[in-house]
Short mmCIF file of C-alpha atoms in Angstrom, two decimals:
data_model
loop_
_atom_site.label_atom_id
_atom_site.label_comp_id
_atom_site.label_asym_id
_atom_site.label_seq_id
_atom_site.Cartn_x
_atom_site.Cartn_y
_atom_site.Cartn_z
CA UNK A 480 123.94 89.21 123.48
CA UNK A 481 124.32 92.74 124.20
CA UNK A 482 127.10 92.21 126.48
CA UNK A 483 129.00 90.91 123.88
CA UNK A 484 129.29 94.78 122.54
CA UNK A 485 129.12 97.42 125.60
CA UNK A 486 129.40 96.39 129.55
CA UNK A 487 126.53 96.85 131.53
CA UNK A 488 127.94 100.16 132.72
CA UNK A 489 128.16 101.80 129.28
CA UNK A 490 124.82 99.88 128.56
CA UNK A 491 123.16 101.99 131.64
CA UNK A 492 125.25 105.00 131.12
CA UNK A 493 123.04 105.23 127.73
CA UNK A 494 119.65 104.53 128.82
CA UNK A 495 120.21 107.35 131.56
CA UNK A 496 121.25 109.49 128.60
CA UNK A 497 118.58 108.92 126.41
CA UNK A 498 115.88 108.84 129.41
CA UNK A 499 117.21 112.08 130.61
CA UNK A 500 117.33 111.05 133.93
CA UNK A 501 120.39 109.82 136.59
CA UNK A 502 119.42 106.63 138.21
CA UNK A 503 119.29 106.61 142.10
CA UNK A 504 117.38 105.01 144.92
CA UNK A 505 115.40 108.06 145.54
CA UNK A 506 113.81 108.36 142.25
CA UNK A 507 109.73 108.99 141.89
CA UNK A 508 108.26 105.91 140.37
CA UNK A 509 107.55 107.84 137.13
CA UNK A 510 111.06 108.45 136.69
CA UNK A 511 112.08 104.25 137.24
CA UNK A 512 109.20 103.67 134.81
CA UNK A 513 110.88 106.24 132.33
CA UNK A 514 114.06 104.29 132.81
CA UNK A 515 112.62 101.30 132.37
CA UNK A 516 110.36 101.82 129.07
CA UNK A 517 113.82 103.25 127.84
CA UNK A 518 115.87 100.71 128.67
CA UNK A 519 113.22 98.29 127.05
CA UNK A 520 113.73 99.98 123.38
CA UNK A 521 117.01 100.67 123.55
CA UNK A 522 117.15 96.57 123.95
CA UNK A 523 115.34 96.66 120.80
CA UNK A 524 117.03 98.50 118.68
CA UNK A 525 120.06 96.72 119.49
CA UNK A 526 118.08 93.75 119.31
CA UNK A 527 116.92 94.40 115.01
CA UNK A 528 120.50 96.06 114.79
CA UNK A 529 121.75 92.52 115.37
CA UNK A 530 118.86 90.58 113.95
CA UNK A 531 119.78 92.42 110.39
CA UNK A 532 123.49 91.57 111.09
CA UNK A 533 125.04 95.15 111.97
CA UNK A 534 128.10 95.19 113.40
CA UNK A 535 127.88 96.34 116.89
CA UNK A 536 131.21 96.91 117.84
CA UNK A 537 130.64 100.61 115.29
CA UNK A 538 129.50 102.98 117.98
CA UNK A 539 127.70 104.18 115.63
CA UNK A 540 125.31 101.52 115.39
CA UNK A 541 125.90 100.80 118.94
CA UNK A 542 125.35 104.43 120.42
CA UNK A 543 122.85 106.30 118.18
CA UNK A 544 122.85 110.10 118.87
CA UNK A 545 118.87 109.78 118.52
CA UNK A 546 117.43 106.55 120.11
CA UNK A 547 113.70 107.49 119.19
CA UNK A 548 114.91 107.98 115.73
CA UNK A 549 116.98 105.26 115.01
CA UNK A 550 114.63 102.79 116.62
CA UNK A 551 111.78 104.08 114.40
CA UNK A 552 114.51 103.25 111.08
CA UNK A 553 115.09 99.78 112.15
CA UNK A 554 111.78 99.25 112.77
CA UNK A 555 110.55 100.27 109.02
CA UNK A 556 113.77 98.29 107.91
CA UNK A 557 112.80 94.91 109.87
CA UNK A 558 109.03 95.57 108.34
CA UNK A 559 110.28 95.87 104.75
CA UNK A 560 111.99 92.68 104.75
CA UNK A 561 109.15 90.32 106.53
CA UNK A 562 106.80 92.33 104.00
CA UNK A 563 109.09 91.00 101.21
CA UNK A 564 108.78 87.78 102.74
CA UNK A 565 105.53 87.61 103.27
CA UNK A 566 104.76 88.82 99.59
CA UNK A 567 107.09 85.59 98.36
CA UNK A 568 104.78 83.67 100.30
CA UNK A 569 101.50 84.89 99.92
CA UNK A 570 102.31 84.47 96.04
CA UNK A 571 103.01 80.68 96.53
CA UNK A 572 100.01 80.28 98.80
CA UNK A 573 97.66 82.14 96.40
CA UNK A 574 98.65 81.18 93.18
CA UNK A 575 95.15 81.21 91.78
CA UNK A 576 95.14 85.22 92.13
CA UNK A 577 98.00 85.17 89.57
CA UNK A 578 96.61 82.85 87.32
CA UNK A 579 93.28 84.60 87.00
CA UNK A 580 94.31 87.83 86.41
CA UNK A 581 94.30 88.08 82.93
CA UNK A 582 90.72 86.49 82.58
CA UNK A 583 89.18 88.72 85.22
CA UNK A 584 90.83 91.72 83.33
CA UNK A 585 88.86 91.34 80.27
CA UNK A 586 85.64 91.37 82.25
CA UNK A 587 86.49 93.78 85.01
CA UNK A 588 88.81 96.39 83.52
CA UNK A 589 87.31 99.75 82.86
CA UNK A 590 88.63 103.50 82.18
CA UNK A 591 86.47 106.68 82.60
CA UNK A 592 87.19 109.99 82.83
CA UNK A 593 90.32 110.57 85.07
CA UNK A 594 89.98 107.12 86.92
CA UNK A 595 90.49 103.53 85.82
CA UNK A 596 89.45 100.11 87.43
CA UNK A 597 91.48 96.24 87.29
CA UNK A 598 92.24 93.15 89.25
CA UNK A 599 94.97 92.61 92.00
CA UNK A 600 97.49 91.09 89.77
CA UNK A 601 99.15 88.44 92.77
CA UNK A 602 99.33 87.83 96.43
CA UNK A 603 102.11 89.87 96.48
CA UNK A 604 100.29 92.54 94.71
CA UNK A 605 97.24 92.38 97.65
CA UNK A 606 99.99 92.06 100.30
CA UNK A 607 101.56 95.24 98.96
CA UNK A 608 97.92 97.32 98.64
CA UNK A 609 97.43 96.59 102.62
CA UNK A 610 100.46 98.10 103.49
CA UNK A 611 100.48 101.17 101.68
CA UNK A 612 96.76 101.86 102.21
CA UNK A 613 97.51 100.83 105.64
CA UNK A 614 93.87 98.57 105.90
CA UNK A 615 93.47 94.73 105.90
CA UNK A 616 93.26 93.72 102.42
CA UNK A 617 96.90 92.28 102.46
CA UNK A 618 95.46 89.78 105.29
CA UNK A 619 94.83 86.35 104.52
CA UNK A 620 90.55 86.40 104.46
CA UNK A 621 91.08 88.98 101.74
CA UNK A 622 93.74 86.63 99.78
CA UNK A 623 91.71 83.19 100.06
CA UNK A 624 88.42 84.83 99.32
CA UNK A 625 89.82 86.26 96.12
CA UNK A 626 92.13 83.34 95.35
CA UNK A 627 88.91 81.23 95.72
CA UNK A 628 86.84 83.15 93.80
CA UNK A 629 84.21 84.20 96.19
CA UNK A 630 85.09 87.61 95.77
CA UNK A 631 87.08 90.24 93.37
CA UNK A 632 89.62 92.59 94.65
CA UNK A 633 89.98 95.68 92.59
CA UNK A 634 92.21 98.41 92.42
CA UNK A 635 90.86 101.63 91.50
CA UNK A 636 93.59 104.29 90.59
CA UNK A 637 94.08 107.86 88.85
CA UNK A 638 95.04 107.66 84.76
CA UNK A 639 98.03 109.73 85.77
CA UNK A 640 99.34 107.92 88.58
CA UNK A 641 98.43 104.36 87.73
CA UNK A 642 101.22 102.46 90.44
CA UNK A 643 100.20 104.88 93.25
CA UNK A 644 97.88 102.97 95.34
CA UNK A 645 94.49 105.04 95.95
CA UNK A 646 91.21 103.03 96.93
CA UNK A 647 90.26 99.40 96.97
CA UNK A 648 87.29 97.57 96.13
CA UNK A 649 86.00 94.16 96.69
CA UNK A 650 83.19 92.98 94.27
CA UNK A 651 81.09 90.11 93.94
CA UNK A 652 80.33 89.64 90.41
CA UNK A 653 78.19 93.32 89.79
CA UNK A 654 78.14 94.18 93.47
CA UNK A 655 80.36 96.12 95.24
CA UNK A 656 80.77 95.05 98.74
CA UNK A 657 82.49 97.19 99.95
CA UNK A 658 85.50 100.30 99.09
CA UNK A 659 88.18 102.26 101.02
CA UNK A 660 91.00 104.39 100.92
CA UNK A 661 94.23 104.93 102.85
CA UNK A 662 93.37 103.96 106.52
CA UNK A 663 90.05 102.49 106.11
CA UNK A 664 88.57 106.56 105.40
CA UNK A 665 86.37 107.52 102.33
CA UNK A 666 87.84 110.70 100.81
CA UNK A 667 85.97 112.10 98.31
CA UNK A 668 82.89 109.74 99.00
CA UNK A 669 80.09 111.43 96.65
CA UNK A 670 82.79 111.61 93.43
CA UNK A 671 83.86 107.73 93.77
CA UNK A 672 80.44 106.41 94.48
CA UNK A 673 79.15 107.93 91.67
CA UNK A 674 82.17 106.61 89.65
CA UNK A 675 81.27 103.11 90.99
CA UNK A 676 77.73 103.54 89.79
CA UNK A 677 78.61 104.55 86.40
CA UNK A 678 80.78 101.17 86.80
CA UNK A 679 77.97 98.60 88.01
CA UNK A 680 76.15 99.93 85.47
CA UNK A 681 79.03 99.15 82.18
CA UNK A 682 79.37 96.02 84.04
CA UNK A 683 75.83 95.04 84.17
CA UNK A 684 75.71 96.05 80.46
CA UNK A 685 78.29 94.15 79.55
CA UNK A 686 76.73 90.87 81.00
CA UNK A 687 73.53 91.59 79.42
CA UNK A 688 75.63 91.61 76.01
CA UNK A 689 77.86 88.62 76.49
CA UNK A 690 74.30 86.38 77.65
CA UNK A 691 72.75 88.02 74.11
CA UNK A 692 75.86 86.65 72.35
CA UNK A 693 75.59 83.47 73.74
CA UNK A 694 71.81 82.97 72.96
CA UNK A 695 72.27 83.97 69.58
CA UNK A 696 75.06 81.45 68.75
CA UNK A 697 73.41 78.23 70.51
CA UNK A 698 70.39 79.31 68.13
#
């Protein structure tokens, strides 16, 4: 494929340019190693440049000034479109998540003080959460369990900043089993535990209430 852009001379000419290093006989084998591993993803980038339809015959998609660089772009570009794709699908697979949202808002939404609490809206929604928090939550086990009811999975953000994705929490009815931030970590541990306390508790309350309610009008 590549060949259909560059000959294999201009092909090599680059990788010894980006490598920093002149191909010979006599090289170390940490140098042919160096070659190698650049040769490798410079084949990649052109690889996603073609896979997203570039035109390859523009040097300057063909012969980018900064391989590191430009291989780092078309890798975030490639990942935003199969994250597109996989939030389309996720939606269709999980369509129960969307269809319960608005029920499991009335029972689990909850403001207080600078922080408020509510359901993943969709698939694509949960899909989304994983990627910017960089954890798992986007992964199928999360999706089904949630879709299935077995578990809830709540977003907990700031007042101020309400479509900024902060921390994540996955409940079971009053218990939280478990919470985390951006990379799996627990910023601010002590003030969000407390939070989640305060939260268990309303919850709890509110349960108590909605049993009373329900006593009272079967008597």
């Amino acid at each position: 494929e590549v060949l259909e852009y560059m000959t294999v001379r201009k092909f090599l000419n680059r990788v010894e340019r980006y490598a920093g290093i002149v191909y010979s006989d006599e090289l170390c084998t940490g140098a042919v190693t160096e070659i190698r591993k650049t040769a490798g993803r410079y084949l990649d980038y052109l690889h996603m440049r073609m896979e997203k339809g570039y035109d390859l015959h523009n040097t300057i998609f063909a012969y980018p000034a900064d391989l590191e660089h430009a291989h780092e772009q078309m890798v975030d570009e490639i990942n935003a479109v199969r994250n597109e794709r996989k939030k389309v699908e996720m939606d269709k697979r999980y369509p129960a998540i969307r269809e319960k949202y608005r029920g499991l808002c009335r029972h689990y939404c909850y403001r207080s003080g600078e922080l408020f609490i509510r359901p993943v809206r969709s698939g694509a929604e949960m899909v989304e959460e994983g990627r910017k928090l960089h954890h798992c939550v986007g992964g199928s086990n999360y999706l089904k369990k949630h879709n299935d009811g077995k578990s809830v999975i709540l977003l907990l953000r700031h007042t101020d900043a309400p479509d900024i994705a902060c921390i994540t929490v996955e409940m079971r009815k009053t218990e939280i089993l478990q919470w985390y931030g951006a990379y799996d970590k627990k910023n601010d541990k002590e003030t969000v535990e407390e939070w989640l306390k305060n939260y268990v508790q309303y919850l709890k309350k509110e349960e108590k209430n909605d049993s009373e309610r329900i006593i009272r009008a079967a008597g």
